[in-house]
PDB file of C-alpha atoms and ligand atoms in Angstrom:
ATOM      1  CA  MET A   1     -19.376  23.565  -5.885  1.00 41.00           C
ATOM      2  CA  SER A   2     -17.278  21.056  -8.262  1.00 49.00           C
ATOM      3  CA  GLU A   3     -14.573  22.604  -8.664  1.00 57.00           C
ATOM      4  CA  SER A   4     -13.852  23.220  -4.795  1.00 89.00           C
ATOM      5  CA  TRP A   5     -11.236  19.336  -5.045  1.00 94.00           C
ATOM      6  CA  ARG A   6      -9.182  21.842  -7.427  1.00 92.00           C
ATOM      7  CA  GLU A   7      -9.121  24.575  -4.747  1.00 95.00           C
ATOM      8  CA  SER A   8      -8.113  22.389  -1.780  1.00 96.00           C
ATOM      9  CA  CYS A   9      -5.347  20.875  -3.898  1.00 96.00           C
ATOM     10  CA  GLN A  10      -4.200  24.316  -3.818  1.00 97.00           C
ATOM     11  CA  GLN A  11      -4.234  25.121  -0.485  1.00 97.00           C
ATOM     12  CA  ALA A  12      -2.538  21.413  -0.436  1.00 98.00           C
ATOM     13  CA  ALA A  13      -0.063  23.269  -3.283  1.00 98.00           C
ATOM     14  CA  ASN A  14       0.865  25.222  -0.513  1.00 98.00           C
ATOM     15  CA  VAL A  15       1.421  23.232   2.691  1.00 98.00           C
ATOM     16  CA  LEU A  16       3.663  20.981   0.695  1.00 98.00           C
ATOM     17  CA  ARG A  17       5.470  24.103  -1.136  1.00 97.00           C
ATOM     18  CA  ARG A  18       7.019  25.060   2.617  1.00 97.00           C
ATOM     19  CA  ALA A  19       7.295  21.321   4.265  1.00 98.00           C
ATOM     20  CA  ARG A  20       9.776  20.684   5.904  1.00 97.00           C
ATOM     21  CA  ARG A  21       9.907  17.214   5.321  1.00 98.00           C
ATOM     22  CA  ALA A  22       6.313  15.705   3.452  1.00 98.00           C
ATOM     23  CA  VAL A  23       5.271  12.036   3.421  1.00 98.00           C
ATOM     24  CA  ALA A  24       2.993  10.813   1.563  1.00 98.00           C
ATOM     25  CA  PHE A  25       0.498   7.322   3.284  1.00 98.00           C
ATOM     26  CA  THR A  26      -0.512   5.467   0.533  1.00 98.00           C
ATOM     27  CA  GLY A  27      -3.823   3.058   0.881  1.00 96.00           C
ATOM     28  CA  ALA A  28      -5.904   0.367  -1.321  1.00 95.00           C
ATOM     29  CA  GLY A  29      -7.628   3.483  -3.547  1.00 95.00           C
ATOM     30  CA  ILE A  30      -4.058   4.219  -4.914  1.00 97.00           C
ATOM     31  CA  SER A  31      -4.057   1.501  -6.692  1.00 97.00           C
ATOM     32  CA  VAL A  32      -7.825   0.689  -8.277  1.00 96.00           C
ATOM     33  CA  PRO A  33      -6.499   2.161 -11.452  1.00 96.00           C
ATOM     34  CA  SER A  34      -4.005   0.008 -12.592  1.00 97.00           C
ATOM     35  CA  GLY A  35      -6.412  -3.112 -12.201  1.00 94.00           C
ATOM     36  CA  ILE A  36      -6.573  -3.859  -8.438  1.00 95.00           C
ATOM     37  CA  PRO A  37      -9.434  -3.953  -6.224  1.00 90.00           C
ATOM     38  CA  ASP A  38      -9.475  -2.606  -2.778  1.00 87.00           C
ATOM     39  CA  PHE A  39      -9.226  -6.157  -1.599  1.00 84.00           C
ATOM     40  CA  ARG A  40     -11.893  -5.058   1.121  1.00 82.00           C
ATOM     41  CA  SER A  41     -14.611  -3.465  -1.243  1.00 82.00           C
ATOM     42  CA  LYS A  42     -17.594  -5.700  -3.448  1.00 82.00           C
ATOM     43  CA  GLY A  43     -15.239  -7.496  -6.083  1.00 81.00           C
ATOM     44  CA  GLY A  44     -11.764  -7.656  -4.214  1.00 86.00           C
ATOM     45  CA  LEU A  45     -10.236 -10.114  -2.617  1.00 86.00           C
ATOM     46  CA  TRP A  46     -11.996 -10.609   0.222  1.00 87.00           C
ATOM     47  CA  SER A  47     -15.966 -11.219  -1.471  1.00 85.00           C
ATOM     48  CA  LYS A  48     -14.025 -13.923  -3.118  1.00 87.00           C
ATOM     49  CA  TYR A  49     -12.122 -15.989   0.171  1.00 90.00           C
ATOM     50  CA  ASP A  50     -12.506 -15.781   3.568  1.00 91.00           C
ATOM     51  CA  PRO A  51      -9.101 -14.068   4.812  1.00 88.00           C
ATOM     52  CA  VAL A  52      -8.942 -16.063   8.235  1.00 90.00           C
ATOM     53  CA  GLU A  53      -8.919 -19.299   6.048  1.00 93.00           C
ATOM     54  CA  VAL A  54      -6.372 -17.834   2.989  1.00 94.00           C
ATOM     55  CA  ALA A  55      -4.537 -15.233   4.467  1.00 94.00           C
ATOM     56  CA  SER A  56      -3.668 -16.003   8.130  1.00 95.00           C
ATOM     57  CA  LEU A  57      -0.778 -17.684   9.776  1.00 93.00           C
ATOM     58  CA  GLN A  58      -3.103 -20.898  10.902  1.00 95.00           C
ATOM     59  CA  ALA A  59      -3.691 -20.969   7.343  1.00 96.00           C
ATOM     60  CA  MET A  60      -0.495 -21.615   6.720  1.00 95.00           C
ATOM     61  CA  THR A  61      -0.233 -24.869   8.634  1.00 95.00           C
ATOM     62  CA  SER A  62      -4.265 -26.449   7.825  1.00 96.00           C
ATOM     63  CA  ASN A  63      -5.094 -24.700   4.889  1.00 96.00           C
ATOM     64  CA  PRO A  64      -1.610 -24.720   2.737  1.00 97.00           C
ATOM     65  CA  ALA A  65      -3.323 -24.971   0.045  1.00 97.00           C
ATOM     66  CA  GLY A  66      -6.163 -22.792  -0.055  1.00 96.00           C
ATOM     67  CA  VAL A  67      -3.670 -20.481   0.819  1.00 97.00           C
ATOM     68  CA  TRP A  68      -1.578 -20.778  -2.297  1.00 98.00           C
ATOM     69  CA  ARG A  69      -4.851 -20.659  -4.042  1.00 96.00           C
ATOM     70  CA  PHE A  70      -5.472 -17.796  -2.795  1.00 96.00           C
ATOM     71  CA  LEU A  71      -1.824 -16.335  -3.327  1.00 97.00           C
ATOM     72  CA  VAL A  72      -2.259 -16.770  -7.370  1.00 97.00           C
ATOM     73  CA  ASP A  73      -5.449 -15.405  -7.908  1.00 95.00           C
ATOM     74  CA  THR A  74      -3.533 -12.660  -6.435  1.00 96.00           C
ATOM     75  CA  ALA A  75      -0.610 -13.052  -8.543  1.00 97.00           C
ATOM     76  CA  ILE A  76      -2.269 -13.305 -11.776  1.00 96.00           C
ATOM     77  CA  MET A  77      -3.958 -10.160 -10.536  1.00 95.00           C
ATOM     78  CA  PHE A  78      -0.696  -8.538  -9.702  1.00 97.00           C
ATOM     79  CA  HIS A  79       0.983  -9.997 -12.742  1.00 96.00           C
ATOM     80  CA  PRO A  80      -0.311  -7.159 -15.149  1.00 97.00           C
ATOM     81  CA  ALA A  81      -1.021  -4.300 -13.410  1.00 97.00           C
ATOM     82  CA  ARG A  82       1.454  -0.656 -13.952  1.00 98.00           C
ATOM     83  CA  PRO A  83       2.177   2.129 -11.534  1.00 98.00           C
ATOM     84  CA  ASN A  84      -1.122   5.093 -12.404  1.00 98.00           C
ATOM     85  CA  SER A  85      -0.865   8.864 -12.505  1.00 98.00           C
ATOM     86  CA  ALA A  86      -0.830   8.848  -9.082  1.00 98.00           C
ATOM     87  CA  HIS A  87       1.509   6.649  -8.504  1.00 98.00           C
ATOM     88  CA  ILE A  88       3.632   8.417 -10.979  1.00 98.00           C
ATOM     89  CA  ALA A  89       2.573  12.139  -9.158  1.00 98.00           C
ATOM     90  CA  LEU A  90       3.921  10.968  -6.453  1.00 98.00           C
ATOM     91  CA  ALA A  91       7.020   9.361  -7.501  1.00 98.00           C
ATOM     92  CA  GLU A  92       7.963  12.814  -9.680  1.00 98.00           C
ATOM     93  CA  LEU A  93       7.128  14.919  -6.294  1.00 98.00           C
ATOM     94  CA  GLU A  94       9.885  12.284  -4.978  1.00 98.00           C
ATOM     95  CA  ARG A  95      12.595  13.488  -7.561  1.00 98.00           C
ATOM     96  CA  LYS A  96      11.579  17.196  -7.502  1.00 98.00           C
ATOM     97  CA  GLY A  97      12.440  17.290  -3.564  1.00 97.00           C
ATOM     98  CA  TYR A  98       9.289  17.681  -2.462  1.00 98.00           C
ATOM     99  CA  ILE A  99       8.426  14.579  -0.688  1.00 98.00           C
ATOM    100  CA  ALA A 100      11.240  12.495   1.541  1.00 98.00           C
ATOM    101  CA  GLY A 101       8.505   9.152   0.237  1.00 98.00           C
ATOM    102  CA  VAL A 102       5.990   6.816   0.615  1.00 98.00           C
ATOM    103  CA  LEU A 103       4.799   4.611   3.547  1.00 98.00           C
ATOM    104  CA  THR A 104       2.254   2.247   2.012  1.00 98.00           C
ATOM    105  CA  GLN A 105       0.091  -0.299   3.669  1.00 97.00           C
ATOM    106  CA  ASN A 106      -0.346  -1.519   0.082  1.00 97.00           C
ATOM    107  CA  ILE A 107       1.861  -5.015  -1.545  1.00 97.00           C
ATOM    108  CA  ASP A 108       1.366  -4.923  -5.099  1.00 97.00           C
ATOM    109  CA  GLY A 109       4.426  -2.359  -5.926  1.00 97.00           C
ATOM    110  CA  LEU A 110       3.779  -0.680  -7.800  1.00 98.00           C
ATOM    111  CA  HIS A 111       5.114   2.102  -5.750  1.00 98.00           C
ATOM    112  CA  GLN A 112       8.438   1.261  -6.638  1.00 98.00           C
ATOM    113  CA  GLN A 113       7.636   0.770 -10.225  1.00 98.00           C
ATOM    114  CA  ALA A 114       6.216   4.051 -10.981  1.00 98.00           C
ATOM    115  CA  GLY A 115      10.689   5.621 -10.100  1.00 98.00           C
ATOM    116  CA  SER A 116       8.878   6.499  -5.751  1.00 98.00           C
ATOM    117  CA  GLU A 117      12.961   5.883  -4.314  1.00 98.00           C
ATOM    118  CA  THR A 118      11.971   5.335  -0.653  1.00 98.00           C
ATOM    119  CA  VAL A 119       8.863   3.234  -0.425  1.00 98.00           C
ATOM    120  CA  VAL A 120       8.131   1.515   2.607  1.00 98.00           C
ATOM    121  CA  GLU A 121       6.082  -1.238   3.236  1.00 97.00           C
ATOM    122  CA  TYR A 122       3.993  -1.671   6.779  1.00 97.00           C
ATOM    123  CA  HIS A 123       2.018  -4.363   5.204  1.00 96.00           C
ATOM    124  CA  GLY A 124       5.535  -6.313   3.609  1.00 96.00           C
ATOM    125  CA  GLY A 125       5.763  -6.892  -0.286  1.00 96.00           C
ATOM    126  CA  TRP A 126       5.631  -9.361  -2.671  1.00 97.00           C
ATOM    127  CA  ASP A 127       8.733  -9.392  -3.729  1.00 94.00           C
ATOM    128  CA  ASN A 128      11.267 -12.020  -1.718  1.00 96.00           C
ATOM    129  CA  TRP A 129       9.905 -14.791  -1.327  1.00 98.00           C
ATOM    130  CA  TYR A 130      10.917 -18.307   1.307  1.00 98.00           C
ATOM    131  CA  CYS A 131      10.018 -21.295   3.135  1.00 98.00           C
ATOM    132  CA  ARG A 132       9.495 -21.203   6.768  1.00 96.00           C
ATOM    133  CA  ARG A 133      10.861 -23.430   7.629  1.00 97.00           C
ATOM    134  CA  CYS A 134      14.453 -22.654   6.454  1.00 98.00           C
ATOM    135  CA  TYR A 135      14.063 -18.905   4.536  1.00 98.00           C
ATOM    136  CA  LYS A 136      15.632 -20.325   1.490  1.00 98.00           C
ATOM    137  CA  GLY A 137      15.478 -17.846  -0.924  1.00 98.00           C
ATOM    138  CA  TRP A 138      11.714 -18.861  -3.897  1.00 98.00           C
ATOM    139  CA  ASP A 139      11.586 -17.015  -7.254  1.00 98.00           C
ATOM    140  CA  HIS A 140       7.873 -16.319  -6.885  1.00 97.00           C
ATOM    141  CA  SER A 141       8.455 -14.535 -10.915  1.00 96.00           C
ATOM    142  CA  ARG A 142       6.309 -17.389 -12.757  1.00 97.00           C
ATOM    143  CA  ALA A 143       3.601 -17.353  -9.550  1.00 98.00           C
ATOM    144  CA  HIS A 144       0.269 -16.769 -11.880  1.00 98.00           C
ATOM    145  CA  GLU A 145       1.424 -19.227 -13.940  1.00 98.00           C
ATOM    146  CA  LEU A 146       0.970 -22.371 -11.444  1.00 98.00           C
ATOM    147  CA  THR A 147      -1.887 -25.260 -12.150  1.00 96.00           C
ATOM    148  CA  PRO A 148      -3.975 -26.016  -9.154  1.00 94.00           C
ATOM    149  CA  GLY A 149      -2.106 -29.229  -8.904  1.00 96.00           C
ATOM    150  CA  GLU A 150       0.760 -27.937  -8.765  1.00 97.00           C
ATOM    151  CA  LEU A 151      -0.325 -26.450  -4.720  1.00 97.00           C
ATOM    152  CA  PRO A 152       0.593 -25.725  -2.908  1.00 98.00           C
ATOM    153  CA  VAL A 153       4.580 -24.650  -2.840  1.00 98.00           C
ATOM    154  CA  ARG A 154       7.230 -26.426  -1.111  1.00 98.00           C
ATOM    155  CA  CYS A 155      10.912 -26.035  -0.317  1.00 98.00           C
ATOM    156  CA  GLU A 156      12.980 -28.527  -0.826  1.00 98.00           C
ATOM    157  CA  CYS A 157      12.839 -28.885   3.176  1.00 98.00           C
ATOM    158  CA  GLY A 158       9.216 -29.623   2.879  1.00 97.00           C
ATOM    159  CA  GLY A 159       8.376 -26.387   4.064  1.00 97.00           C
ATOM    160  CA  LEU A 160       5.356 -23.963   2.968  1.00 98.00           C
ATOM    161  CA  ILE A 161       7.074 -21.000   0.847  1.00 98.00           C
ATOM    162  CA  ARG A 162       5.174 -17.807   1.097  1.00 98.00           C
ATOM    163  CA  PRO A 163       5.282 -13.890   0.337  1.00 98.00           C
ATOM    164  CA  PRO A 164       6.816 -11.507   3.370  1.00 97.00           C
ATOM    165  CA  VAL A 165       3.294 -10.640   2.982  1.00 96.00           C
ATOM    166  CA  VAL A 166       1.879  -9.744   6.760  1.00 96.00           C
ATOM    167  CA  PHE A 167      -1.469 -12.386   7.012  1.00 95.00           C
ATOM    168  CA  PHE A 168      -4.183 -12.085   9.234  1.00 92.00           C
ATOM    169  CA  GLY A 169      -3.019 -12.767  12.852  1.00 92.00           C
ATOM    170  CA  GLU A 170       0.763 -12.150  12.295  1.00 94.00           C
ATOM    171  CA  GLY A 171       2.286  -8.750  13.586  1.00 93.00           C
ATOM    172  CA  ILE A 172       3.802  -5.670  11.617  1.00 95.00           C
ATOM    173  CA  PRO A 173       7.432  -6.920  10.676  1.00 93.00           C
ATOM    174  CA  GLN A 174       9.786  -5.100  12.863  1.00 95.00           C
ATOM    175  CA  ASP A 175      11.891  -4.266   9.648  1.00 94.00           C
ATOM    176  CA  ALA A 176       8.839  -2.190   9.261  1.00 95.00           C
ATOM    177  CA  LEU A 177       8.599  -0.444  11.733  1.00 96.00           C
ATOM    178  CA  ARG A 178      11.791   1.377  12.857  1.00 97.00           C
ATOM    179  CA  GLU A 179      11.363   1.996   9.319  1.00 97.00           C
ATOM    180  CA  SER A 180       8.529   4.480   9.135  1.00 96.00           C
ATOM    181  CA  ASP A 181       9.895   5.215  12.098  1.00 96.00           C
ATOM    182  CA  ARG A 182      12.568   6.973  10.440  1.00 97.00           C
ATOM    183  CA  LEU A 183      10.399   7.844   8.073  1.00 97.00           C
ATOM    184  CA  LEU A 184       8.461  10.152   9.791  1.00 97.00           C
ATOM    185  CA  SER A 185      10.634  11.002  12.363  1.00 96.00           C
ATOM    186  CA  GLY A 186      10.685  15.310  11.752  1.00 96.00           C
ATOM    187  CA  THR A 187       7.647  15.374   9.219  1.00 98.00           C
ATOM    188  CA  ASP A 188       5.425  18.175   9.681  1.00 98.00           C
ATOM    189  CA  VAL A 189       2.933  17.920   6.207  1.00 98.00           C
ATOM    190  CA  LEU A 190       1.666  14.316   5.873  1.00 98.00           C
ATOM    191  CA  LEU A 191       0.128  13.173   2.660  1.00 98.00           C
ATOM    192  CA  ILE A 192      -2.908  10.308   3.308  1.00 97.00           C
ATOM    193  CA  VAL A 193      -4.235   8.840  -0.252  1.00 98.00           C
ATOM    194  CA  GLY A 194      -6.737   6.562  -1.229  1.00 96.00           C
ATOM    195  CA  THR A 195      -6.726   4.817   2.237  1.00 95.00           C
ATOM    196  CA  SER A 196     -10.441   5.267   4.642  1.00 90.00           C
ATOM    197  CA  GLY A 197      -8.814   4.763   7.800  1.00 90.00           C
ATOM    198  CA  GLU A 198     -10.256   1.024   8.270  1.00 86.00           C
ATOM    199  CA  VAL A 199      -6.925  -0.948   9.230  1.00 87.00           C
ATOM    200  CA  THR A 200      -5.525  -0.588  12.505  1.00 88.00           C
ATOM    201  CA  PRO A 201      -2.459  -0.015  13.713  1.00 90.00           C
ATOM    202  CA  ALA A 202      -1.577   1.561  10.635  1.00 90.00           C
ATOM    203  CA  ASN A 203      -4.229   4.372  11.181  1.00 92.00           C
ATOM    204  CA  THR A 204      -2.416   5.771  14.142  1.00 93.00           C
ATOM    205  CA  LEU A 205      -0.298   6.661  12.116  1.00 94.00           C
ATOM    206  CA  PRO A 206      -1.475  10.325  10.694  1.00 95.00           C
ATOM    207  CA  ARG A 207      -2.209  11.208  14.136  1.00 94.00           C
ATOM    208  CA  ARG A 208       1.336  10.094  14.839  1.00 94.00           C
ATOM    209  CA  VAL A 209       1.952  13.247  12.652  1.00 96.00           C
ATOM    210  CA  LYS A 210      -1.111  15.448  13.836  1.00 95.00           C
ATOM    211  CA  ASN A 211       0.194  15.663  17.594  1.00 95.00           C
ATOM    212  CA  ALA A 212       3.336  15.768  16.601  1.00 95.00           C
ATOM    213  CA  GLY A 213       2.500  19.443  15.401  1.00 96.00           C
ATOM    214  CA  GLY A 214       2.201  18.457  11.504  1.00 97.00           C
ATOM    215  CA  THR A 215      -0.368  19.102   8.877  1.00 98.00           C
ATOM    216  CA  VAL A 216      -2.475  16.476   7.901  1.00 98.00           C
ATOM    217  CA  ILE A 217      -3.150  16.249   4.280  1.00 98.00           C
ATOM    218  CA  GLU A 218      -6.353  13.231   2.584  1.00 97.00           C
ATOM    219  CA  ILE A 219      -7.032  12.783  -0.618  1.00 97.00           C
ATOM    220  CA  ASN A 220     -10.194  10.666  -0.755  1.00 95.00           C
ATOM    221  CA  LEU A 221     -13.132  10.356  -2.653  1.00 92.00           C
ATOM    222  CA  GLY A 222     -15.608  10.200  -0.322  1.00 90.00           C
ATOM    223  CA  ARG A 223     -15.989  10.325   4.026  1.00 89.00           C
ATOM    224  CA  THR A 224     -13.126   8.941   5.943  1.00 92.00           C
ATOM    225  CA  TRP A 225     -12.435   7.764   8.918  1.00 93.00           C
ATOM    226  CA  TYR A 226      -9.796  10.650   8.794  1.00 93.00           C
ATOM    227  CA  GLU A 227     -12.467  13.418   9.348  1.00 88.00           C
ATOM    228  CA  GLY A 228     -10.851  14.824  12.527  1.00 90.00           C
ATOM    229  CA  VAL A 229      -7.465  14.604  11.586  1.00 95.00           C
ATOM    230  CA  SER A 230      -6.941  15.500   8.042  1.00 96.00           C
ATOM    231  CA  ASP A 231      -6.919  19.900   8.047  1.00 97.00           C
ATOM    232  CA  ILE A 232      -6.733  19.747   4.199  1.00 96.00           C
ATOM    233  CA  ARG A 233      -9.185  17.027   2.343  1.00 96.00           C
ATOM    234  CA  VAL A 234      -9.720  17.380  -1.750  1.00 96.00           C
ATOM    235  CA  ASP A 235     -12.499  15.054  -2.428  1.00 95.00           C
ATOM    236  CA  ALA A 236     -11.347  12.991  -5.799  1.00 95.00           C
ATOM    237  CA  SER A 237      -9.974  11.089  -6.805  1.00 95.00           C
ATOM    238  CA  ALA A 238      -5.647   9.794  -6.131  1.00 97.00           C
ATOM    239  CA  GLU A 239      -5.173   9.295 -10.101  1.00 97.00           C
ATOM    240  CA  ARG A 240      -7.199  12.673 -11.096  1.00 96.00           C
ATOM    241  CA  ALA A 241      -6.028  14.859  -7.616  1.00 97.00           C
ATOM    242  CA  LEU A 242      -2.279  13.695  -7.647  1.00 98.00           C
ATOM    243  CA  PRO A 243      -1.781  14.921 -11.675  1.00 98.00           C
ATOM    244  CA  VAL A 244      -3.209  18.162 -10.094  1.00 97.00           C
ATOM    245  CA  LEU A 245      -1.667  18.676  -7.392  1.00 98.00           C
ATOM    246  CA  TYR A 246       1.882  17.860  -9.357  1.00 98.00           C
ATOM    247  CA  ASP A 247       1.622  20.741 -11.485  1.00 98.00           C
ATOM    248  CA  LEU A 248       0.943  23.039  -8.812  1.00 98.00           C
ATOM    249  CA  VAL A 249       3.344  22.381  -6.313  1.00 98.00           C
ATOM    250  CA  VAL A 250       5.911  22.132  -9.609  1.00 96.00           C
ATOM    251  CA  SER A 251       4.164  25.302 -11.536  1.00 90.00           C
TER     252      SER A 251
HETATM  253 ZN1  LIG B   1      13.195 -24.955   3.583  1.00 96.83          ZN
END
């Protein structure tokens, strides 16, 4: 039975080839082989930090230095990370017209680095840092080099600098909601990759496609919250399965 995920890949390829409009929906699992552990996993940043103390609306006021220690640690982790075979396969599927774009929960920017053109960042992204008070932009390209004595970073107006990622206690950005609605509109195939469906409200998006009569394909290693939603399940890691799926789709 060890080859059964390859059979599921073949089914998935058949569905993708016939899709009117397919979209990929990705999460932390796709970036793990790029050296970015899932924040929620053992060894991830949430095993070192309490998210409420370093990544919440409240923490930006009560613990700005702690927020910034966390941001610098994240920057150190993101800085050397490069797209892996799964990101690249999705970019190629888009370039060849088999998927309309990627809706991601990740903030690491690796889909864009891989060459994906249409990327909707549901939880915000790591570019375009700004001052919370006056919204002036701040160049974050050296954030990974900052020393503890330089933290927290403030704007000349005194406001705290932050990245445009969704912190705990914040809602999904209006533009992300609008863009994801636009991307999912008319989508009849959703390709879930590397996300087990624990995070709300993002985890409700596959059900939306399913309820509209669409087909849901899932590429995830192990059991997930999408068991009742997925029509085709490829039980394999993204970096193994997506290049195989790509070859089957284009062959
Ligand atoms: Zn400012």
